[in-house]
Amino acid sequence: FPAAATGDVEEGTTAAAAPPAAAAAAAAAADDSDDDEQMGIPPSAPNPRLQELHANLSPNNLLRSQREAKTFENWQYVHTAFVLYTYLNTPQYIDDAFRRHLRDVDATIDYGVITNPPRRYRGPLPIDERKKRHREKILREKISDALGHGGMQALRTTINLRAYTDDPIHYVQYLIAKTEANGKFFVPDHYTQLRSHFNNFCKRHRFTPPQEFVSLLGQYMDGFQRLANKARQSGEGKMHTGSRCMPWEMYRDTTRWFYSLPEGDGIFGAAWSKTTVNMCCRGDSTGQICTKHLVLSDSGDSFGIAACHAKDSQTGTDPVKLIPRD
C-alpha cells in the first residue's frame, strides 16, 4: 500500500487496483469537474454548514442532536420541578451532599428584590407568594446547574434513586400533588409524558429502575389515565383542538358560505369541508391540506384529495380515541 500510494512501484510488480466503488466515484467526480470546466462554471465553494457539522461530530454533540433544543428545555423544566418537589416534601431522598448544598443556598437567598423592589409592584400576588416564587426560582436555577444540559448526563447526583425507587408510591404522590395543584386532571397523554420524563431522568443519572418498580408504576399510571379519561368524559377540561366531530348543521352552513365566495377560494373551501366530514377527519389534520393536494379524476368532471391516516394505537386502548363522539 505505501508503495502504491506514493507511486513508487518496484520493477516487475503490479500496484493494487482501487476498489470498484471508489474508482467509479472518482471517475464520476472527474467527469463532473470536466463538464463544469467546459461550461465555464467555477468550482463551488465548500458548504460552511456541512463543514460545521463534520467539525462538531463528537459523542457529546450526538447526544445534543438527538432532540430539538425546545425538547431539552422541556425536559429540564420538568426535571428541575421534580427535584424541587422532592427537596421540599421528601428531602430524605435527596443526595446528602446535594441536600446540604441546597440548604446553604436556601439559607442565603436575598429577598430584597421582593421586599424592596426597584419599581413598585402593582400585581395581584401578596408578598408571601412572591417570596415563595422567588425562592423556588433560585433553587430551580441551582438544580438546573447540577443537572447540566437537558440531553446530557447529570453533572452531579441530585436524588438517591436507589432509595427512591424502593416503592413507586413516592413518584405517585408527586403526580397526585401536581394534579391537585393543577386543579383538574391533566389530559391522559400527559401522564404518559410524565412517566417518560422520569425514565429520562433516571437515564441522565445512569440508573436503571428495578423491574418491580416499573411494573407497579405502570399499574398506577393506568389508573391515572382511566380517571383522567373519565373526568374529561364528565366535562372537565377542554377537548383537543379539532377533536370533536363537526355537527351536520355547521357543515351545511359553512358549505353554503364557501360556495358564496368568489373565484377558486370557495371551491377549495367546500372541498376541504367535504373531505373533513366524509372521512370523519379532525379539523387539525385536514387543516394542512393545500391546493397542490387536489387530484383531478380521469373523467375530468370531479376532483378529490388523497389523504392517509395512521392509527398510532394499534390495540385501540388510547384513552383519547375512546372519548365518546356526538
Tab-separated table of C-alpha atoms in Angstrom:
chain	number	residue	atom	x	y	z
A	1	PHE	CA	0.000	0.000	0.000
A	2	PRO	CA	2.718	2.604	0.810
A	3	ALA	CA	4.471	1.946	-2.499
A	4	ALA	CA	1.218	2.204	-4.438
A	5	ALA	CA	0.257	5.364	-2.579
A	6	THR	CA	3.486	7.165	-3.417
A	7	GLY	CA	3.596	5.940	-6.952
A	8	ASP	CA	6.896	4.113	-6.410
A	9	VAL	CA	6.269	0.629	-7.732
A	10	GLU	CA	9.101	-1.839	-7.885
A	11	GLU	CA	10.000	-3.243	-11.239
A	12	GLY	CA	8.225	-6.482	-12.010
A	13	THR	CA	5.380	-5.843	-9.542
A	14	THR	CA	1.817	-4.659	-10.076
A	15	ALA	CA	0.169	-1.878	-7.991
A	16	ALA	CA	-3.039	-2.776	-6.184
A	17	ALA	CA	-6.145	-1.586	-8.023
A	18	ALA	CA	-8.625	0.709	-6.333
A	19	PRO	CA	-11.927	-0.810	-5.230
A	20	PRO	CA	-14.609	-0.677	-7.963
A	21	ALA	CA	-16.901	1.643	-5.980
A	22	ALA	CA	-14.104	4.074	-5.181
A	23	ALA	CA	-12.890	4.040	-8.766
A	24	ALA	CA	-16.404	4.708	-10.061
A	25	ALA	CA	-16.900	7.579	-7.628
A	26	ALA	CA	-13.550	9.122	-8.600
A	27	ALA	CA	-14.378	8.787	-12.283
A	28	ALA	CA	-17.801	10.386	-11.794
A	29	ALA	CA	-16.270	13.258	-9.862
A	30	ALA	CA	-13.683	13.785	-12.594
A	31	ASP	CA	-16.395	13.754	-15.276
A	32	ASP	CA	-18.453	16.325	-13.347
A	33	SER	CA	-15.379	18.512	-12.920
A	34	ASP	CA	-14.601	18.321	-16.635
A	35	ASP	CA	-18.199	19.181	-17.530
A	36	ASP	CA	-18.149	22.209	-15.224
A	37	GLU	CA	-14.889	23.436	-16.741
A	38	GLN	CA	-16.231	23.040	-20.277
A	39	MET	CA	-19.375	25.019	-19.350
A	40	GLY	CA	-17.358	27.739	-17.640
A	41	ILE	CA	-18.813	27.042	-14.196
A	42	PRO	CA	-16.376	27.928	-11.403
A	43	PRO	CA	-15.757	25.260	-8.751
A	44	SER	CA	-18.308	25.504	-5.952
A	45	ALA	CA	-17.161	26.806	-2.577
A	46	PRO	CA	-17.237	24.446	0.421
A	47	ASN	CA	-20.560	24.369	2.205
A	48	PRO	CA	-19.938	26.060	5.582
A	49	ARG	CA	-22.904	24.279	7.148
A	50	LEU	CA	-21.527	20.868	6.175
A	51	GLN	CA	-18.081	21.859	7.395
A	52	GLU	CA	-19.563	22.839	10.743
A	53	LEU	CA	-21.480	19.566	11.056
A	54	HIS	CA	-18.390	17.491	10.355
A	55	ALA	CA	-16.203	19.613	12.637
A	56	ASN	CA	-18.642	19.196	15.533
A	57	LEU	CA	-19.021	15.425	15.183
A	58	SER	CA	-18.391	14.178	18.717
A	59	PRO	CA	-20.106	11.954	21.315
A	60	ASN	CA	-21.452	14.956	23.237
A	61	ASN	CA	-22.864	16.597	20.128
A	62	LEU	CA	-24.526	13.326	19.131
A	63	LEU	CA	-26.427	13.372	22.420
A	64	ARG	CA	-27.283	17.042	21.983
A	65	SER	CA	-28.573	16.331	18.475
A	66	GLN	CA	-30.997	13.560	19.421
A	67	ARG	CA	-33.769	16.125	20.045
A	68	GLU	CA	-34.565	19.740	19.290
A	69	ALA	CA	-33.410	22.384	21.763
A	70	LYS	CA	-37.030	23.026	22.789
A	71	THR	CA	-37.405	19.388	23.814
A	72	PHE	CA	-34.329	19.597	26.022
A	73	GLU	CA	-35.701	22.764	27.615
A	74	ASN	CA	-38.937	20.929	28.383
A	75	TRP	CA	-37.035	18.003	29.911
A	76	GLN	CA	-35.014	20.376	32.042
A	77	TYR	CA	-38.116	22.224	33.231
A	78	VAL	CA	-39.855	19.001	34.295
A	79	HIS	CA	-36.728	17.543	35.924
A	80	THR	CA	-35.995	20.661	37.975
A	81	ALA	CA	-39.614	20.766	39.154
A	82	PHE	CA	-39.393	17.122	40.202
A	83	VAL	CA	-36.162	17.602	42.158
A	84	LEU	CA	-37.520	20.769	43.799
A	85	TYR	CA	-40.690	18.977	44.917
A	86	THR	CA	-38.590	16.157	46.357
A	87	TYR	CA	-36.364	18.618	48.234
A	88	LEU	CA	-39.348	20.487	49.715
A	89	ASN	CA	-41.509	17.477	50.580
A	90	THR	CA	-39.334	14.360	50.883
A	91	PRO	CA	-35.786	15.681	51.402
A	92	GLN	CA	-34.611	12.304	52.718
A	93	TYR	CA	-34.387	11.133	49.098
A	94	ILE	CA	-32.136	13.995	48.017
A	95	ASP	CA	-28.461	13.071	47.776
A	96	ASP	CA	-26.774	14.042	51.052
A	97	ALA	CA	-24.142	16.334	49.529
A	98	PHE	CA	-26.639	17.982	47.208
A	99	ARG	CA	-29.143	18.456	50.051
A	100	ARG	CA	-26.511	20.301	52.070
A	101	HIS	CA	-25.748	22.438	49.029
A	102	LEU	CA	-29.400	23.371	48.536
A	103	ARG	CA	-29.821	24.163	52.224
A	104	ASP	CA	-26.829	26.500	52.065
A	105	VAL	CA	-28.355	28.237	49.058
A	106	ASP	CA	-31.764	28.311	50.738
A	107	ALA	CA	-30.324	29.995	53.822
A	108	THR	CA	-28.665	32.789	51.856
A	109	ILE	CA	-31.447	33.762	49.428
A	110	ASP	CA	-31.757	37.524	49.119
A	111	TYR	CA	-35.387	38.620	49.261
A	112	GLY	CA	-34.502	42.282	48.820
A	113	VAL	CA	-35.795	42.339	45.249
A	114	ILE	CA	-39.177	41.309	46.670
A	115	THR	CA	-39.376	43.412	49.861
A	116	ASN	CA	-37.671	46.464	48.345
A	117	PRO	CA	-38.210	46.231	44.576
A	118	PRO	CA	-36.651	48.882	42.314
A	119	ARG	CA	-40.127	49.535	40.940
A	120	ARG	CA	-43.394	49.466	42.779
A	121	TYR	CA	-45.141	46.126	42.400
A	122	ARG	CA	-48.674	46.523	41.058
A	123	GLY	CA	-49.566	42.857	40.563
A	124	PRO	CA	-52.185	40.807	42.411
A	125	LEU	CA	-49.832	38.460	44.315
A	126	PRO	CA	-49.279	39.043	48.053
A	127	ILE	CA	-45.727	39.454	49.263
A	128	ASP	CA	-45.571	35.963	50.814
A	129	GLU	CA	-46.485	34.341	47.499
A	130	ARG	CA	-43.914	36.455	45.672
A	131	LYS	CA	-41.218	35.463	48.168
A	132	LYS	CA	-42.193	31.809	47.753
A	133	ARG	CA	-41.889	32.008	43.982
A	134	HIS	CA	-38.583	33.846	44.231
A	135	ARG	CA	-37.228	31.102	46.495
A	136	GLU	CA	-38.359	28.369	44.123
A	137	LYS	CA	-36.815	30.219	41.172
A	138	ILE	CA	-33.408	30.428	42.887
A	139	LEU	CA	-33.482	26.776	43.952
A	140	ARG	CA	-34.501	25.599	40.488
A	141	GLU	CA	-31.611	27.531	38.966
A	142	LYS	CA	-29.190	25.684	41.257
A	143	ILE	CA	-30.849	22.368	40.452
A	144	SER	CA	-30.596	23.128	36.744
A	145	ASP	CA	-26.879	23.858	37.158
A	146	ALA	CA	-26.427	20.478	38.851
A	147	LEU	CA	-28.291	18.631	36.090
A	148	GLY	CA	-26.447	20.337	33.252
A	149	HIS	CA	-27.678	20.210	29.650
A	150	GLY	CA	-31.116	18.663	29.229
A	151	GLY	CA	-29.926	15.858	26.972
A	152	MET	CA	-26.696	15.011	28.766
A	153	GLN	CA	-25.682	13.019	31.820
A	154	ALA	CA	-26.332	14.898	35.071
A	155	LEU	CA	-23.261	16.730	36.314
A	156	ARG	CA	-23.872	15.537	39.858
A	157	THR	CA	-26.240	13.243	41.740
A	158	THR	CA	-29.408	15.050	42.799
A	159	ILE	CA	-31.721	12.276	44.029
A	160	ASN	CA	-30.800	8.944	45.603
A	161	LEU	CA	-32.690	6.933	43.018
A	162	ARG	CA	-31.789	3.598	44.569
A	163	ALA	CA	-33.711	4.556	47.723
A	164	TYR	CA	-36.398	6.493	45.831
A	165	THR	CA	-37.364	3.547	43.639
A	166	ASP	CA	-37.888	1.127	46.522
A	167	ASP	CA	-41.597	1.930	46.169
A	168	PRO	CA	-43.389	3.725	43.291
A	169	ILE	CA	-45.689	5.437	45.799
A	170	HIS	CA	-43.097	8.223	46.122
A	171	TYR	CA	-43.451	9.220	42.486
A	172	VAL	CA	-47.189	8.620	42.536
A	173	GLN	CA	-47.541	11.108	45.409
A	174	TYR	CA	-45.657	13.626	43.289
A	175	LEU	CA	-48.089	13.112	40.393
A	176	ILE	CA	-51.057	13.446	42.731
A	177	ALA	CA	-49.632	16.715	44.071
A	178	LYS	CA	-49.162	18.019	40.509
A	179	THR	CA	-52.737	17.080	39.622
A	180	GLU	CA	-54.143	18.786	42.722
A	181	ALA	CA	-52.052	21.895	42.098
A	182	ASN	CA	-53.402	21.980	38.545
A	183	GLY	CA	-56.937	21.974	39.917
A	184	LYS	CA	-58.081	19.276	37.491
A	185	PHE	CA	-56.827	16.141	35.809
A	186	PHE	CA	-54.296	16.540	33.040
A	187	VAL	CA	-55.122	15.050	29.669
A	188	PRO	CA	-54.405	11.285	29.724
A	189	ASP	CA	-51.383	11.565	27.438
A	190	HIS	CA	-49.730	13.990	29.850
A	191	TYR	CA	-49.355	11.257	32.464
A	192	THR	CA	-47.609	9.108	29.887
A	193	GLN	CA	-45.257	12.001	29.192
A	194	LEU	CA	-44.538	12.438	32.906
A	195	ARG	CA	-43.626	8.772	33.169
A	196	SER	CA	-41.301	9.162	30.181
A	197	HIS	CA	-39.746	12.188	31.856
A	198	PHE	CA	-38.984	10.106	34.932
A	199	ASN	CA	-37.400	7.385	32.801
A	200	ASN	CA	-35.283	10.031	31.107
A	201	PHE	CA	-34.327	11.468	34.497
A	202	CYS	CA	-33.054	8.016	35.514
A	203	LYS	CA	-31.077	7.726	32.271
A	204	ARG	CA	-29.409	11.061	32.948
A	205	HIS	CA	-28.270	9.670	36.299
A	206	ARG	CA	-27.183	6.377	34.669
A	207	PHE	CA	-29.649	4.434	36.797
A	208	THR	CA	-31.982	1.619	35.780
A	209	PRO	CA	-35.110	1.287	37.984
A	210	PRO	CA	-35.922	-2.193	39.311
A	211	GLN	CA	-38.346	-4.210	37.236
A	212	GLU	CA	-40.798	-4.454	40.137
A	213	PHE	CA	-40.855	-0.653	40.396
A	214	VAL	CA	-41.511	-0.312	36.665
A	215	SER	CA	-44.334	-2.850	36.755
A	216	LEU	CA	-46.104	-1.331	39.766
A	217	LEU	CA	-45.697	2.215	38.440
A	218	GLY	CA	-47.320	1.103	35.197
A	219	GLN	CA	-50.409	-0.015	37.123
A	220	TYR	CA	-50.629	3.368	38.853
A	221	MET	CA	-50.261	5.166	35.521
A	222	ASP	CA	-53.086	3.109	34.023
A	223	GLY	CA	-55.269	4.289	36.901
A	224	PHE	CA	-54.277	7.911	36.313
A	225	GLN	CA	-55.179	7.678	32.646
A	226	ARG	CA	-58.522	5.995	33.251
A	227	LEU	CA	-59.542	8.591	35.834
A	228	ALA	CA	-58.351	11.414	33.593
A	229	ASN	CA	-60.370	9.993	30.710
A	230	LYS	CA	-63.495	9.682	32.865
A	231	ALA	CA	-63.017	13.260	34.084
A	232	ARG	CA	-62.885	14.508	30.509
A	233	GLN	CA	-65.960	12.494	29.597
A	234	SER	CA	-67.707	14.161	32.542
A	235	GLY	CA	-66.919	17.615	31.182
A	236	GLU	CA	-63.681	18.538	32.970
A	237	GLY	CA	-61.116	20.453	30.957
A	238	LYS	CA	-61.163	21.155	27.252
A	239	MET	CA	-61.111	18.862	24.288
A	240	HIS	CA	-58.147	18.856	21.935
A	241	THR	CA	-58.454	21.407	19.169
A	242	GLY	CA	-60.453	19.850	16.366
A	243	SER	CA	-61.085	16.533	18.126
A	244	ARG	CA	-64.869	16.984	18.239
A	245	CYS	CA	-66.698	15.984	15.093
A	246	MET	CA	-68.357	18.726	13.045
A	247	PRO	CA	-72.164	18.874	13.514
A	248	TRP	CA	-74.172	18.456	10.324
A	249	GLU	CA	-75.750	21.899	10.732
A	250	MET	CA	-72.342	23.566	10.889
A	251	TYR	CA	-71.199	21.611	7.837
A	252	ARG	CA	-74.267	22.723	5.869
A	253	ASP	CA	-73.866	26.408	6.791
A	254	THR	CA	-70.146	26.518	6.129
A	255	THR	CA	-70.566	24.805	2.751
A	256	ARG	CA	-73.137	27.388	1.692
A	257	TRP	CA	-70.794	30.141	2.807
A	258	PHE	CA	-67.892	28.613	0.864
A	259	TYR	CA	-69.968	28.458	-2.321
A	260	SER	CA	-70.777	32.153	-1.941
A	261	LEU	CA	-67.098	33.118	-2.053
A	262	PRO	CA	-65.680	34.388	-5.356
A	263	GLU	CA	-63.332	32.511	-7.690
A	264	GLY	CA	-61.481	29.406	-6.524
A	265	ASP	CA	-61.292	30.059	-2.787
A	266	GLY	CA	-64.857	28.939	-2.244
A	267	ILE	CA	-64.419	25.798	-4.327
A	268	PHE	CA	-61.353	24.770	-2.390
A	269	GLY	CA	-63.038	25.585	0.940
A	270	ALA	CA	-66.025	23.449	0.028
A	271	ALA	CA	-63.741	20.587	-0.996
A	272	TRP	CA	-61.848	20.880	2.267
A	273	SER	CA	-65.128	20.823	4.225
A	274	LYS	CA	-66.437	17.788	2.350
A	275	THR	CA	-63.205	15.903	2.949
A	276	THR	CA	-63.394	16.673	6.663
A	277	VAL	CA	-66.931	15.339	7.005
A	278	ASN	CA	-66.793	12.379	4.628
A	279	MET	CA	-63.607	10.988	6.117
A	280	CYS	CA	-64.583	11.823	9.712
A	281	CYS	CA	-61.217	13.563	9.990
A	282	ARG	CA	-60.332	16.047	12.686
A	283	GLY	CA	-60.017	19.666	11.686
A	284	ASP	CA	-56.431	19.912	12.856
A	285	SER	CA	-55.482	17.120	10.409
A	286	THR	CA	-57.232	18.463	7.319
A	287	GLY	CA	-56.025	21.980	8.104
A	288	GLN	CA	-52.751	21.044	6.414
A	289	ILE	CA	-54.395	20.343	3.050
A	290	CYS	CA	-53.150	22.617	0.262
A	291	THR	CA	-54.221	23.277	-3.305
A	292	LYS	CA	-51.395	21.076	-4.580
A	293	HIS	CA	-53.053	18.088	-2.913
A	294	LEU	CA	-56.098	18.298	-5.211
A	295	VAL	CA	-56.302	15.345	-7.627
A	296	LEU	CA	-58.385	15.565	-10.814
A	297	SER	CA	-60.351	12.459	-11.728
A	298	ASP	CA	-59.729	10.585	-15.002
A	299	SER	CA	-63.033	11.791	-16.375
A	300	GLY	CA	-62.141	15.380	-15.584
A	301	ASP	CA	-65.504	16.185	-14.026
A	302	SER	CA	-64.515	15.960	-10.349
A	303	PHE	CA	-61.544	16.173	-8.057
A	304	GLY	CA	-60.592	14.838	-4.649
A	305	ILE	CA	-57.895	14.921	-2.033
A	306	ALA	CA	-55.810	11.830	-1.314
A	307	ALA	CA	-55.212	11.511	2.423
A	308	CYS	CA	-53.718	8.766	4.574
A	309	HIS	CA	-54.110	8.453	8.328
A	310	ALA	CA	-52.037	6.177	10.533
A	311	LYS	CA	-53.520	4.599	13.637
A	312	ASP	CA	-50.910	5.175	16.322
A	313	SER	CA	-52.554	2.932	18.913
A	314	GLN	CA	-52.930	-0.368	17.086
A	315	THR	CA	-54.544	-2.015	20.116
A	316	GLY	CA	-57.253	0.635	20.345
A	317	THR	CA	-56.509	1.389	24.010
A	318	ASP	CA	-55.517	5.043	23.595
A	319	PRO	CA	-57.769	6.935	26.052
A	320	VAL	CA	-58.007	9.918	23.705
A	321	LYS	CA	-59.504	7.715	20.978
A	322	LEU	CA	-62.059	6.276	23.396
A	323	ILE	CA	-63.775	9.615	24.036
A	324	PRO	CA	-67.463	9.352	23.084
A	325	ARG	CA	-68.457	11.161	19.901
A	326	ASP	CA	-71.672	13.080	19.419
